[in-house]
Amino acid sequence: VVEFFAAVAVASGNPVLAMSQAPLNELLVPILSHMVDAVPQSRARIRTAQSAMIAAIRKRRREEARSWMEKHIRDFKRGYEIAGIPLQFSVRL
């Protein structure tokens, strides 16, 4: 799942965005793994959002891609709320 965002960052051609993706992914992976295990519908929702973003990017529909990313972020927040993940979730590095 996080590979998707790393690929989008690289494809953007923005080296700062691409470099910033790795540390962010290290923070998100433990939370995302826990959430996906706790919220069964999350996998399908993630696939739907990422597929829609890819389609919008390929068609160069910037606002559509942005809209799907915003939905995806709201879904992520809702997912960790449903999973009962506290905002102070301990991340082991």
Coordinates of N, CA and C in Angstrom, one line a residue:
V1 N 0.8 -1.2 0.0 CA 0.0 0.0 0.0 C 0.9 1.3 0.0
V2 N 1.9 1.3 0.9 CA 2.7 2.5 0.9 C 3.6 2.6 -0.3
E3 N 3.8 1.5 -1.0 CA 4.6 1.6 -2.3 C 3.9 2.5 -3.3
F4 N 2.6 2.5 -3.2 CA 1.8 3.3 -4.2 C 2.2 4.8 -4.0
F5 N 2.3 5.3 -2.8 CA 2.6 6.7 -2.6 C 4.0 7.0 -2.9
A6 N 4.9 6.0 -2.7 CA 6.3 6.2 -3.1 C 6.4 6.3 -4.6
A7 N 5.7 5.5 -5.3 CA 5.7 5.5 -6.8 C 5.1 6.8 -7.3
V8 N 4.1 7.3 -6.7 CA 3.5 8.6 -7.1 C 4.4 9.7 -6.9
A9 N 5.1 9.7 -5.7 CA 6.1 10.7 -5.4 C 7.2 10.7 -6.4
V10 N 7.7 9.6 -6.8 CA 8.8 9.5 -7.8 C 8.3 10.0 -9.1
A11 N 7.1 9.5 -9.5 CA 6.5 9.9 -10.8 C 6.3 11.4 -10.9
S12 N 6.1 12.1 -9.8 CA 5.8 13.5 -9.8 C 7.0 14.3 -10.3
G13 N 8.2 13.7 -10.2 CA 9.4 14.4 -10.6 C 9.9 15.4 -9.6
N14 N 9.3 15.4 -8.4 CA 9.7 16.3 -7.3 C 10.6 15.5 -6.4
P15 N 11.9 15.7 -6.4 CA 12.8 15.0 -5.6 C 12.6 15.1 -4.1
V16 N 12.2 16.3 -3.7 CA 11.9 16.5 -2.2 C 10.7 15.7 -1.8
L17 N 9.7 15.6 -2.6 CA 8.5 14.8 -2.3 C 8.9 13.3 -2.2
A18 N 9.7 12.9 -3.2 CA 10.2 11.5 -3.2 C 11.0 11.1 -2.0
M19 N 11.9 12.0 -1.6 CA 12.8 11.8 -0.5 C 12.0 11.8 0.8
S20 N 11.0 12.6 0.9 CA 10.2 12.7 2.2 C 9.3 11.5 2.3
Q21 N 9.1 10.7 1.3 CA 8.1 9.6 1.4 C 8.6 8.5 2.3
A22 N 9.9 8.2 2.2 CA 10.4 7.0 3.0 C 10.2 7.1 4.5
P23 N 10.6 8.3 5.1 CA 10.3 8.4 6.5 C 8.9 8.4 6.9
L24 N 8.0 9.0 6.1 CA 6.6 9.0 6.3 C 6.1 7.6 6.3
N25 N 6.5 6.8 5.3 CA 6.0 5.4 5.1 C 6.4 4.6 6.3
E26 N 7.6 4.8 6.9 CA 8.1 4.1 8.1 C 7.1 4.3 9.3
L27 N 6.6 5.5 9.3 CA 5.7 5.9 10.4 C 4.3 5.2 10.1
L28 N 3.9 5.2 8.9 CA 2.5 4.8 8.5 C 2.4 3.2 8.5
V29 N 3.4 2.5 8.2 CA 3.3 1.1 8.0 C 2.8 0.4 9.2
P30 N 3.3 0.6 10.4 CA 2.8 -0.1 11.6 C 1.3 0.2 11.9
I31 N 0.9 1.5 11.7 CA -0.5 1.9 11.9 C -1.4 1.3 10.8
L32 N -0.9 1.3 9.6 CA -1.7 0.8 8.5 C -1.9 -0.7 8.6
S33 N -0.8 -1.4 9.0 CA -0.9 -2.9 9.2 C -2.0 -3.2 10.3
H34 N -1.9 -2.5 11.4 CA -2.9 -2.7 12.5 C -4.3 -2.4 12.0
M35 N -4.4 -1.3 11.3 CA -5.8 -0.9 10.8 C -6.4 -1.9 9.9
V36 N -5.6 -2.4 8.9 CA -6.0 -3.3 7.9 C -6.5 -4.6 8.6
D37 N -5.8 -5.1 9.6 CA -6.1 -6.3 10.3 C -7.4 -6.1 11.1
A38 N -7.6 -4.9 11.6 CA -8.8 -4.6 12.5 C -10.1 -4.2 11.7
V39 N -9.9 -3.7 10.5 CA -11.0 -3.1 9.7 C -11.1 -3.9 8.4
P40 N -11.9 -4.9 8.3 CA -11.8 -5.8 7.1 C -12.1 -5.0 5.8
Q41 N -13.0 -4.0 5.8 CA -13.3 -3.3 4.6 C -12.2 -2.4 4.1
S42 N -11.2 -2.2 4.9 CA -10.2 -1.2 4.5 C -9.4 -1.6 3.3
R43 N -9.1 -2.8 3.1 CA -8.4 -3.3 1.9 C -9.1 -2.9 0.6
A44 N -10.4 -3.2 0.6 CA -11.2 -2.8 -0.6 C -11.2 -1.3 -0.8
R45 N -11.4 -0.6 0.2 CA -11.5 0.9 0.1 C -10.2 1.5 -0.3
I46 N -9.1 0.9 0.1 CA -7.7 1.4 -0.3 C -7.6 1.1 -1.8
R47 N -7.9 -0.1 -2.2 CA -7.8 -0.5 -3.6 C -8.6 0.4 -4.5
T48 N -9.8 0.7 -4.1 CA -10.7 1.6 -4.9 C -10.1 3.0 -5.0
A49 N -9.7 3.5 -3.9 CA -9.1 4.9 -3.9 C -7.9 5.0 -4.8
Q50 N -7.0 4.0 -4.6 CA -5.7 4.0 -5.4 C -6.0 3.8 -6.8
S51 N -6.9 2.9 -7.2 CA -7.3 2.7 -8.6 C -7.8 4.0 -9.2
A52 N -8.7 4.7 -8.5 CA -9.3 5.9 -9.0 C -8.2 7.0 -9.1
M53 N -7.3 7.1 -8.2 CA -6.2 8.1 -8.3 C -5.3 7.8 -9.5
I54 N -5.0 6.5 -9.7 CA -4.2 6.2 -10.9 C -4.9 6.5 -12.2
A55 N -6.2 6.2 -12.3 CA -7.0 6.6 -13.5 C -7.0 8.1 -13.7
A56 N -7.2 8.8 -12.6 CA -7.3 10.3 -12.8 C -5.9 10.9 -13.2
I57 N -4.8 10.3 -12.6 CA -3.5 10.8 -13.0 C -3.2 10.5 -14.4
R58 N -3.5 9.3 -14.9 CA -3.3 8.9 -16.3 C -4.1 9.8 -17.2
K59 N -5.3 10.2 -16.8 CA -6.1 11.0 -17.7 C -5.7 12.5 -17.5
R60 N -4.8 12.8 -16.6 CA -4.3 14.2 -16.3 C -5.5 15.0 -15.7
R61 N -6.3 14.3 -14.9 CA -7.4 15.0 -14.2 C -7.0 15.4 -12.8
R62 N -6.3 16.5 -12.7 CA -5.7 16.9 -11.4 C -6.7 17.0 -10.3
E63 N -7.8 17.7 -10.5 CA -8.8 17.9 -9.5 C -9.5 16.5 -9.0
E64 N -9.7 15.6 -10.0 CA -10.2 14.3 -9.6 C -9.3 13.5 -8.8
A65 N -8.0 13.6 -9.1 CA -7.0 12.9 -8.3 C -6.9 13.5 -6.9
R66 N -6.9 14.8 -6.9 CA -6.9 15.5 -5.6 C -8.1 15.1 -4.7
S67 N -9.3 15.1 -5.3 CA -10.5 14.7 -4.6 C -10.4 13.3 -4.1
W68 N -9.9 12.4 -4.9 CA -9.8 11.0 -4.4 C -8.7 10.9 -3.3
M69 N -7.7 11.7 -3.4 CA -6.7 11.7 -2.3 C -7.3 12.2 -1.0
E70 N -8.1 13.2 -1.1 CA -8.7 13.8 0.1 C -9.7 12.7 0.7
K71 N -10.4 12.0 -0.2 CA -11.3 10.9 0.3 C -10.5 9.9 1.0
H72 N -9.4 9.5 0.4 CA -8.5 8.5 0.9 C -7.9 8.9 2.3
I73 N -7.6 10.1 2.5 CA -7.1 10.6 3.8 C -8.2 10.5 4.8
R74 N -9.4 11.0 4.4 CA -10.5 10.9 5.4 C -10.8 9.4 5.7
D75 N -10.7 8.5 4.7 CA -11.0 7.1 5.0 C -9.9 6.6 6.0
F76 N -8.7 7.0 5.8 CA -7.6 6.5 6.6 C -7.9 7.0 8.1
K77 N -8.3 8.2 8.3 CA -8.6 8.7 9.6 C -9.7 7.9 10.2
R78 N -10.8 7.7 9.4 CA -11.9 6.9 9.9 C -11.5 5.5 10.2
G79 N -10.6 4.9 9.4 CA -10.2 3.5 9.6 C -9.4 3.4 11.0
Y80 N -8.5 4.3 11.3 CA -7.9 4.2 12.6 C -8.8 4.5 13.7
E81 N -9.8 5.3 13.5 CA -10.8 5.5 14.6 C -11.6 4.3 14.8
I82 N -12.1 3.6 13.7 CA -12.8 2.3 13.9 C -11.9 1.3 14.5
A83 N -10.7 1.2 14.2 CA -9.7 0.2 14.7 C -9.4 0.5 16.2
G84 N -9.7 1.7 16.6 CA -9.4 2.1 18.0 C -7.9 2.4 18.2
I85 N -7.2 2.9 17.2 CA -5.8 3.2 17.2 C -5.7 4.6 17.8
P86 N -5.0 4.7 18.9 CA -4.8 6.1 19.5 C -3.9 6.9 18.7
L87 N -4.1 8.2 18.8 CA -3.2 9.1 18.1 C -1.7 9.0 18.6
Q88 N -1.5 8.5 19.8 CA -0.2 8.4 20.3 C 0.3 7.0 20.1
F89 N -0.1 6.3 19.0 CA 0.3 5.0 18.7 C 1.8 4.9 18.7
S90 N 2.3 3.9 19.4 CA 3.8 3.7 19.5 C 4.3 3.1 18.2
V91 N 5.3 3.7 17.7 CA 6.0 3.2 16.5 C 7.4 2.8 16.9
R92 N 7.7 1.6 16.6 CA 9.0 1.0 16.9 C 9.9 1.2 15.6
L93 N 11.0 1.8 15.7 CA 11.9 2.0 14.6 C 13.1 1.0 14.7

